[in-house]
mmCIF file of N, CA and C in Angstrom:
data_model
loop_
_atom_site.group_PDB
_atom_site.id
_atom_site.type_symbol
_atom_site.label_atom_id
_atom_site.label_comp_id
_atom_site.label_asym_id
_atom_site.label_seq_id
_atom_site.Cartn_x
_atom_site.Cartn_y
_atom_site.Cartn_z
ATOM 1 N N UNK W 1 189.060 -62.058 74.441
ATOM 2 C CA UNK W 1 189.246 -60.668 74.761
ATOM 3 C C UNK W 1 190.850 -60.412 74.812
ATOM 4 N N UNK W 2 191.220 -59.349 74.440
ATOM 5 C CA UNK W 2 192.720 -59.010 74.327
ATOM 6 C C UNK W 2 193.134 -58.793 75.678
ATOM 7 N N UNK W 3 194.311 -59.259 76.205
ATOM 8 C CA UNK W 3 194.782 -59.037 77.566
ATOM 9 C C UNK W 3 194.941 -57.671 77.989
ATOM 10 N N UNK W 4 195.402 -56.760 77.047
ATOM 11 C CA UNK W 4 195.460 -55.351 77.460
ATOM 12 C C UNK W 4 194.078 -54.761 77.722
ATOM 13 N N UNK W 5 193.125 -55.187 76.890
ATOM 14 C CA UNK W 5 191.690 -54.694 77.271
ATOM 15 C C UNK W 5 191.154 -55.218 78.610
ATOM 16 N N UNK W 6 191.491 -56.428 78.883
ATOM 17 C CA UNK W 6 191.170 -57.044 80.248
ATOM 18 C C UNK W 6 191.880 -56.254 81.315
ATOM 19 N N UNK W 7 193.104 -55.943 81.195
ATOM 20 C CA UNK W 7 193.911 -55.308 82.159
ATOM 21 C C UNK W 7 193.360 -53.801 82.449
ATOM 22 N N UNK W 8 192.789 -53.180 81.391
ATOM 23 C CA UNK W 8 192.338 -51.866 81.595
ATOM 24 C C UNK W 8 190.898 -51.949 81.999
ATOM 25 N N UNK W 9 190.100 -52.949 81.672
ATOM 26 C CA UNK W 9 188.697 -52.965 82.222
ATOM 27 C C UNK W 9 188.463 -53.281 83.588
ATOM 28 N N UNK W 10 189.505 -54.113 84.242
ATOM 29 C CA UNK W 10 189.239 -54.520 85.539
ATOM 30 C C UNK W 10 189.304 -53.320 86.555
ATOM 31 N N UNK W 11 190.271 -52.526 86.386
ATOM 32 C CA UNK W 11 190.262 -51.330 87.350
ATOM 33 C C UNK W 11 189.002 -50.385 87.079
ATOM 34 N N UNK W 12 188.572 -50.373 85.845
ATOM 35 C CA UNK W 12 187.558 -49.528 85.448
ATOM 36 C C UNK W 12 186.293 -49.926 86.180
ATOM 37 N N UNK W 13 186.068 -51.265 86.426
ATOM 38 C CA UNK W 13 184.956 -51.710 87.244
ATOM 39 C C UNK W 13 184.993 -51.268 88.709
ATOM 40 N N UNK W 14 186.212 -51.233 89.236
ATOM 41 C CA UNK W 14 186.428 -50.735 90.635
ATOM 42 C C UNK W 14 186.061 -49.198 90.702
ATOM 43 N N UNK W 15 186.534 -48.544 89.735
ATOM 44 C CA UNK W 15 186.266 -46.959 89.608
ATOM 45 C C UNK W 15 184.747 -46.788 89.590
ATOM 46 N N UNK W 16 184.056 -47.583 88.789
ATOM 47 C CA UNK W 16 182.625 -47.395 88.598
ATOM 48 C C UNK W 16 181.858 -47.696 89.945
ATOM 49 N N UNK W 17 182.135 -48.760 90.640
ATOM 50 C CA UNK W 17 181.350 -49.056 91.851
ATOM 51 C C UNK W 17 181.845 -48.114 93.032
ATOM 52 N N UNK W 18 183.017 -47.597 92.882
ATOM 53 C CA UNK W 18 183.545 -46.590 93.869
ATOM 54 C C UNK W 18 182.828 -45.301 93.628
ATOM 55 N N UNK W 19 182.585 -44.980 92.471
ATOM 56 C CA UNK W 19 181.877 -43.606 92.083
ATOM 57 C C UNK W 19 180.357 -43.748 92.592
ATOM 58 N N UNK W 20 179.790 -44.904 92.446
ATOM 59 C CA UNK W 20 178.370 -45.092 92.806
ATOM 60 C C UNK W 20 178.199 -45.220 94.328
ATOM 61 N N UNK W 21 179.016 -46.010 94.870
ATOM 62 C CA UNK W 21 178.918 -46.474 96.307
ATOM 63 C C UNK W 21 179.836 -45.740 97.276
ATOM 64 N N UNK W 22 180.759 -45.076 96.778
ATOM 65 C CA UNK W 22 181.915 -44.293 97.620
ATOM 66 C C UNK W 22 182.925 -45.355 98.154
ATOM 67 N N UNK W 23 183.614 -44.805 99.041
ATOM 68 C CA UNK W 23 184.766 -45.707 99.570
ATOM 69 C C UNK W 23 184.192 -46.913 100.337
ATOM 70 N N UNK W 24 182.915 -46.729 100.948
ATOM 71 C CA UNK W 24 182.337 -47.908 101.625
ATOM 72 C C UNK W 24 182.109 -48.966 100.708
ATOM 73 N N UNK W 25 181.746 -48.702 99.415
ATOM 74 C CA UNK W 25 181.566 -49.849 98.446
ATOM 75 C C UNK W 25 182.926 -50.562 98.196
ATOM 76 N N UNK W 26 184.000 -49.803 98.160
ATOM 77 C CA UNK W 26 185.329 -50.474 97.956
ATOM 78 C C UNK W 26 185.709 -51.330 99.129
ATOM 79 N N UNK W 27 185.450 -50.795 100.380
ATOM 80 C CA UNK W 27 185.772 -51.666 101.551
ATOM 81 C C UNK W 27 184.841 -52.857 101.603
ATOM 82 N N UNK W 28 183.700 -52.803 101.325
ATOM 83 C CA UNK W 28 182.692 -53.833 101.413
ATOM 84 C C UNK W 28 182.979 -55.019 100.286
ATOM 85 N N UNK W 29 183.434 -54.441 99.119
ATOM 86 C CA UNK W 29 183.806 -55.524 98.121
ATOM 87 C C UNK W 29 185.064 -56.202 98.402
ATOM 88 N N UNK W 30 186.099 -55.360 99.006
ATOM 89 C CA UNK W 30 187.311 -56.098 99.404
ATOM 90 C C UNK W 30 187.074 -56.973 100.492
ATOM 91 N N UNK W 31 186.174 -56.695 101.442
ATOM 92 C CA UNK W 31 185.897 -57.717 102.533
ATOM 93 C C UNK W 31 185.231 -58.826 101.927
ATOM 94 N N UNK W 32 184.336 -58.710 101.053
ATOM 95 C CA UNK W 32 183.570 -59.916 100.487
ATOM 96 C C UNK W 32 184.431 -60.742 99.749
ATOM 97 N N UNK W 33 185.343 -60.242 98.935
ATOM 98 C CA UNK W 33 186.340 -60.996 98.188
ATOM 99 C C UNK W 33 187.297 -61.824 99.088
ATOM 100 N N UNK W 34 187.768 -61.163 100.186
ATOM 101 C CA UNK W 34 188.516 -61.684 101.094
ATOM 102 C C UNK W 34 187.822 -63.027 101.892
ATOM 103 N N UNK W 35 186.657 -62.735 102.231
ATOM 104 C CA UNK W 35 185.887 -63.801 102.806
ATOM 105 C C UNK W 35 185.729 -65.012 101.828
ATOM 106 N N UNK W 36 185.421 -64.792 100.567
ATOM 107 C CA UNK W 36 185.255 -65.835 99.579
ATOM 108 C C UNK W 36 186.613 -66.565 99.458
ATOM 109 N N UNK W 37 187.682 -65.742 99.373
ATOM 110 C CA UNK W 37 189.019 -66.395 99.204
ATOM 111 C C UNK W 37 189.261 -67.407 100.409
ATOM 112 N N UNK W 38 189.105 -66.768 101.583
ATOM 113 C CA UNK W 38 189.488 -67.617 102.882
ATOM 114 C C UNK W 38 188.565 -68.901 102.903
ATOM 115 N N UNK W 39 187.296 -68.758 102.544
ATOM 116 C CA UNK W 39 186.449 -69.938 102.548
ATOM 117 C C UNK W 39 187.000 -70.975 101.366
ATOM 118 N N UNK W 40 187.430 -70.497 100.222
ATOM 119 C CA UNK W 40 188.003 -71.441 99.306
ATOM 120 C C UNK W 40 189.230 -72.122 99.827
ATOM 121 N N UNK W 41 190.150 -71.326 100.505
ATOM 122 C CA UNK W 41 191.402 -71.848 101.113
ATOM 123 C C UNK W 41 191.063 -72.928 102.085
ATOM 124 N N UNK W 42 190.101 -72.646 102.905
ATOM 125 C CA UNK W 42 189.683 -73.613 104.053
ATOM 126 C C UNK W 42 189.280 -74.735 103.521
ATOM 127 N N UNK W 43 188.366 -74.847 102.405
ATOM 128 C CA UNK W 43 187.868 -76.009 101.790
ATOM 129 C C UNK W 43 188.863 -76.780 101.107
ATOM 130 N N UNK W 44 189.873 -76.129 100.433
ATOM 131 C CA UNK W 44 190.918 -76.916 99.727
ATOM 132 C C UNK W 44 191.838 -77.437 100.767
ATOM 133 N N UNK W 45 192.135 -76.712 101.878
ATOM 134 C CA UNK W 45 192.940 -77.281 102.860
ATOM 135 C C UNK W 45 192.406 -78.432 103.621
ATOM 136 N N UNK W 46 191.050 -78.297 103.983
ATOM 137 C CA UNK W 46 190.472 -79.430 104.643
ATOM 138 C C UNK W 46 190.367 -80.674 103.807
ATOM 139 N N UNK W 47 190.020 -80.410 102.429
ATOM 140 C CA UNK W 47 189.955 -81.662 101.647
ATOM 141 C C UNK W 47 191.421 -82.234 101.367
ATOM 142 N N UNK W 48 192.390 -81.487 101.374
ATOM 143 C CA UNK W 48 193.689 -82.124 101.269
ATOM 144 C C UNK W 48 194.137 -82.830 102.499
ATOM 145 N N UNK W 49 194.008 -82.202 103.688
ATOM 146 C CA UNK W 49 194.506 -82.828 104.932
ATOM 147 C C UNK W 49 193.653 -83.835 105.474
ATOM 148 N N UNK W 50 192.293 -83.791 105.151
ATOM 149 C CA UNK W 50 191.397 -84.659 105.771
ATOM 150 C C UNK W 50 190.862 -85.890 104.952
ATOM 151 N N UNK W 51 190.825 -85.679 103.613
ATOM 152 C CA UNK W 51 190.183 -86.615 102.820
ATOM 153 C C UNK W 51 191.143 -87.184 101.630
ATOM 154 N N UNK W 52 192.315 -86.804 101.672
ATOM 155 C CA UNK W 52 193.347 -87.197 100.642
ATOM 156 C C UNK W 52 193.686 -88.587 100.931
ATOM 157 N N UNK W 53 193.650 -89.477 99.913
ATOM 158 C CA UNK W 53 194.033 -90.921 100.068
ATOM 159 C C UNK W 53 195.518 -91.089 100.365
ATOM 160 N N UNK W 54 196.302 -90.198 100.116
ATOM 161 C CA UNK W 54 197.816 -90.305 100.384
ATOM 162 C C UNK W 54 198.104 -89.741 101.786
ATOM 163 N N UNK W 55 197.345 -88.746 102.319
ATOM 164 C CA UNK W 55 197.608 -88.225 103.629
ATOM 165 C C UNK W 55 196.592 -88.841 104.694
ATOM 166 N N UNK W 56 195.374 -88.562 104.510
ATOM 167 C CA UNK W 56 194.407 -89.219 105.460
ATOM 168 C C UNK W 56 193.964 -88.352 106.515
ATOM 169 N N UNK W 57 194.830 -87.809 107.288
ATOM 170 C CA UNK W 57 194.501 -86.928 108.414
ATOM 171 C C UNK W 57 195.652 -86.146 108.852
ATOM 172 N N UNK W 58 195.500 -85.039 109.662
ATOM 173 C CA UNK W 58 196.475 -84.238 110.125
ATOM 174 C C UNK W 58 197.592 -85.013 110.916
ATOM 175 N N UNK W 59 197.105 -86.039 111.643
ATOM 176 C CA UNK W 59 198.139 -86.994 112.393
ATOM 177 C C UNK W 59 199.105 -87.634 111.447
ATOM 178 N N UNK W 60 198.552 -88.145 110.357
ATOM 179 C CA UNK W 60 199.407 -88.886 109.395
ATOM 180 C C UNK W 60 200.410 -87.903 108.807
ATOM 181 N N UNK W 61 199.969 -86.528 108.474
ATOM 182 C CA UNK W 61 200.859 -85.612 107.932
ATOM 183 C C UNK W 61 201.964 -85.275 109.095
ATOM 184 N N UNK W 62 201.556 -85.223 110.300
ATOM 185 C CA UNK W 62 202.513 -84.977 111.376
ATOM 186 C C UNK W 62 203.574 -86.062 111.433
ATOM 187 N N UNK W 63 203.128 -87.268 111.308
ATOM 188 C CA UNK W 63 204.030 -88.438 111.260
ATOM 189 C C UNK W 63 204.981 -88.460 110.125
ATOM 190 N N UNK W 64 204.497 -88.074 109.007
ATOM 191 C CA UNK W 64 205.302 -88.025 107.779
ATOM 192 C C UNK W 64 206.314 -86.920 107.830
ATOM 193 N N UNK W 65 205.986 -85.806 108.330
ATOM 194 C CA UNK W 65 206.949 -84.715 108.474
ATOM 195 C C UNK W 65 208.012 -84.974 109.601
ATOM 196 N N UNK W 66 207.657 -85.546 110.668
ATOM 197 C CA UNK W 66 208.674 -85.864 111.721
ATOM 198 C C UNK W 66 209.564 -86.971 111.227
ATOM 199 N N UNK W 67 209.081 -87.871 110.418
ATOM 200 C CA UNK W 67 209.937 -88.988 109.867
ATOM 201 C C UNK W 67 210.835 -88.376 108.931
ATOM 202 N N UNK W 68 210.463 -87.529 108.013
ATOM 203 C CA UNK W 68 211.367 -86.948 107.163
ATOM 204 C C UNK W 68 212.385 -86.035 107.797
ATOM 205 N N UNK W 69 212.019 -85.408 108.962
ATOM 206 C CA UNK W 69 212.964 -84.512 109.689
ATOM 207 C C UNK W 69 214.095 -85.411 110.293
ATOM 208 N N UNK W 70 213.695 -86.574 110.724
ATOM 209 C CA UNK W 70 214.673 -87.498 111.336
ATOM 210 C C UNK W 70 215.652 -88.002 110.221
ATOM 211 N N UNK W 71 215.094 -88.228 109.083
ATOM 212 C CA UNK W 71 215.921 -88.800 107.953
ATOM 213 C C UNK W 71 216.932 -87.697 107.332
ATOM 214 N N UNK W 72 216.308 -86.536 107.151
ATOM 215 C CA UNK W 72 217.145 -85.436 106.593
ATOM 216 C C UNK W 72 216.921 -84.096 107.343
ATOM 217 N N UNK W 73 217.449 -83.936 108.575
ATOM 218 C CA UNK W 73 217.091 -82.682 109.265
ATOM 219 C C UNK W 73 217.557 -81.484 108.530
ATOM 220 N N UNK W 74 216.804 -80.325 108.960
ATOM 221 C CA UNK W 74 217.128 -79.045 108.392
ATOM 222 C C UNK W 74 218.141 -78.287 109.112
ATOM 223 N N UNK W 75 219.273 -78.039 108.462
ATOM 224 C CA UNK W 75 220.376 -77.290 109.114
ATOM 225 C C UNK W 75 219.861 -75.911 109.620
ATOM 226 N N UNK W 76 220.114 -75.556 110.946
ATOM 227 C CA UNK W 76 219.710 -74.338 111.420
ATOM 228 C C UNK W 76 218.453 -74.232 112.095
ATOM 229 N N UNK W 77 217.551 -75.278 111.855
ATOM 230 C CA UNK W 77 216.407 -75.353 112.648
ATOM 231 C C UNK W 77 216.523 -76.034 113.990
ATOM 232 N N UNK W 78 215.736 -75.745 114.935
ATOM 233 C CA UNK W 78 215.777 -76.526 116.290
ATOM 234 C C UNK W 78 215.533 -77.886 116.072
ATOM 235 N N UNK W 79 216.323 -78.801 116.470
ATOM 236 C CA UNK W 79 216.224 -80.159 116.358
ATOM 237 C C UNK W 79 216.222 -80.694 114.936
ATOM 238 N N UNK W 80 216.436 -79.897 113.883
ATOM 239 C CA UNK W 80 216.347 -80.253 112.469
ATOM 240 C C UNK W 80 214.925 -80.479 112.015
ATOM 241 N N UNK W 81 214.053 -79.952 112.774
ATOM 242 C CA UNK W 81 212.577 -80.062 112.560
ATOM 243 C C UNK W 81 212.081 -79.042 111.389
ATOM 244 N N UNK W 82 211.165 -79.569 110.721
ATOM 245 C CA UNK W 82 210.417 -78.739 109.667
ATOM 246 C C UNK W 82 209.280 -77.984 110.323
ATOM 247 N N UNK W 83 208.976 -78.333 111.496
ATOM 248 C CA UNK W 83 207.802 -77.728 112.168
ATOM 249 C C UNK W 83 208.160 -76.812 113.332
ATOM 250 N N UNK W 84 209.289 -76.096 113.149
ATOM 251 C CA UNK W 84 209.799 -75.305 114.342
ATOM 252 C C UNK W 84 209.603 -73.810 114.048
ATOM 253 N N UNK W 85 209.384 -72.998 115.035
ATOM 254 C CA UNK W 85 209.337 -71.598 114.845
ATOM 255 C C UNK W 85 210.775 -70.879 115.221
ATOM 256 N N UNK W 86 211.704 -71.863 115.552
ATOM 257 C CA UNK W 86 213.021 -71.413 115.953
ATOM 258 C C UNK W 86 213.967 -71.904 114.966
ATOM 259 N N UNK W 87 214.268 -71.104 113.906
ATOM 260 C CA UNK W 87 215.245 -71.255 112.828
ATOM 261 C C UNK W 87 215.982 -70.087 112.533
ATOM 262 N N UNK W 88 217.314 -70.246 112.072
ATOM 263 C CA UNK W 88 218.126 -69.184 111.785
ATOM 264 C C UNK W 88 217.596 -68.530 110.529
ATOM 265 N N UNK W 89 217.318 -69.275 109.505
ATOM 266 C CA UNK W 89 216.822 -68.720 108.318
ATOM 267 C C UNK W 89 215.547 -68.061 108.440
ATOM 268 N N UNK W 90 214.649 -68.445 109.343
ATOM 269 C CA UNK W 90 213.461 -67.799 109.622
ATOM 270 C C UNK W 90 213.692 -66.354 110.316
ATOM 271 N N UNK W 91 214.697 -66.471 111.165
ATOM 272 C CA UNK W 91 215.038 -65.078 111.841
ATOM 273 C C UNK W 91 215.586 -64.107 110.826
ATOM 274 N N UNK W 92 216.430 -64.555 109.813
ATOM 275 C CA UNK W 92 217.031 -63.717 108.870
ATOM 276 C C UNK W 92 215.860 -63.209 108.011
ATOM 277 N N UNK W 93 214.825 -64.069 107.645
ATOM 278 C CA UNK W 93 213.718 -63.620 106.785
ATOM 279 C C UNK W 93 212.919 -62.599 107.496
ATOM 280 N N UNK W 94 212.786 -62.865 108.854
ATOM 281 C CA UNK W 94 211.985 -61.861 109.631
ATOM 282 C C UNK W 94 212.660 -60.509 109.652
ATOM 283 N N UNK W 95 213.985 -60.422 109.904
ATOM 284 C CA UNK W 95 214.762 -59.259 109.903
ATOM 285 C C UNK W 95 214.720 -58.454 108.575
ATOM 286 N N UNK W 96 214.915 -59.262 107.477
ATOM 287 C CA UNK W 96 214.800 -58.670 106.083
ATOM 288 C C UNK W 96 213.504 -58.007 105.917
ATOM 289 N N UNK W 97 212.419 -58.626 106.282
ATOM 290 C CA UNK W 97 211.059 -58.078 106.075
ATOM 291 C C UNK W 97 210.749 -56.892 106.988
ATOM 292 N N UNK W 98 211.315 -56.906 108.160
ATOM 293 C CA UNK W 98 211.078 -55.658 109.053
ATOM 294 C C UNK W 98 211.882 -54.419 108.502
ATOM 295 N N UNK W 99 213.103 -54.751 108.097
ATOM 296 C CA UNK W 99 213.921 -53.618 107.680
ATOM 297 C C UNK W 99 213.475 -53.269 106.151
#
């Protein structure tokens, strides 16, 4: 299928089910797609964190990240940690997104 045809046909499908089901159909399909995506993200996240032969468990990931932070700390983060909510660049990012 030509990419332009695919780009035009995708919104056409949304228009069709909105015409038949109204705005409720749009909200329900958006909700269903979101649920499916969240389930996929959880499955991939769990398989990466819990069953990976390189990582093994969330505890091993924690140990690796804290070890890396000790070897090469992040400038501007609290304690040089990669796992902090207190960072200068994070604050700047927050302000930019609010403004």
